[in-house]
Coordinates of C-alpha atoms in Angstrom, one line a residue:
X96 CA 63.7 53.4 68.6
X97 CA 60.4 54.0 70.5
X98 CA 59.5 53.9 74.2
X99 CA 55.8 52.9 74.6
X100 CA 55.9 54.6 78.3
X101 CA 57.2 58.0 76.7
X102 CA 55.9 58.6 73.2
X103 CA 57.5 61.8 73.0
X104 CA 60.9 59.7 72.7
X105 CA 59.9 58.5 69.0
X106 CA 62.4 59.0 66.3
X107 CA 61.1 59.2 62.9
X108 CA 63.4 59.1 59.9
X109 CA 62.5 61.1 56.8
X110 CA 64.0 60.7 53.3
X111 CA 63.6 63.3 50.8
X112 CA 63.7 62.8 47.2
X113 CA 63.2 65.4 44.6
X114 CA 60.9 64.9 41.9
X115 CA 61.1 66.6 38.5
X116 CA 57.9 68.6 37.3
X117 CA 55.6 66.6 35.0
X118 CA 56.0 67.3 31.7
X119 CA 52.6 68.6 29.7
X120 CA 51.8 65.3 28.3
X121 CA 51.9 63.8 31.8
X122 CA 50.0 66.8 33.4
X123 CA 47.3 65.9 31.0
X124 CA 47.5 62.0 31.8
X125 CA 47.1 62.7 35.6
X126 CA 44.2 65.2 35.0
X127 CA 42.6 62.4 33.0
X128 CA 43.2 60.0 35.5
X129 CA 42.0 62.0 38.5
X130 CA 38.6 62.8 36.4
X131 CA 37.9 59.1 35.8
X132 CA 38.8 58.0 39.5
X133 CA 36.4 60.9 40.7
X134 CA 33.9 59.8 37.9
X135 CA 34.0 56.2 39.0
X136 CA 34.0 57.0 42.7
X137 CA 30.6 58.9 42.1
X138 CA 29.2 56.2 40.2
X139 CA 29.7 53.8 43.1
X140 CA 28.4 56.1 45.6
X141 CA 25.3 56.6 43.5
X142 CA 24.9 53.0 42.8
X143 CA 25.0 51.6 46.4

């Protein structure tokens, strides 16, 4: 519930989920994708 006149009255519900560690293969995939996204981002920034 949120009272617009009193923002400090807001109630926030947070659900915590435990995520297992990535396997070495998943870590490698993630790093590859992060580098690809970064590279593509730089390419778009330079070509504008």
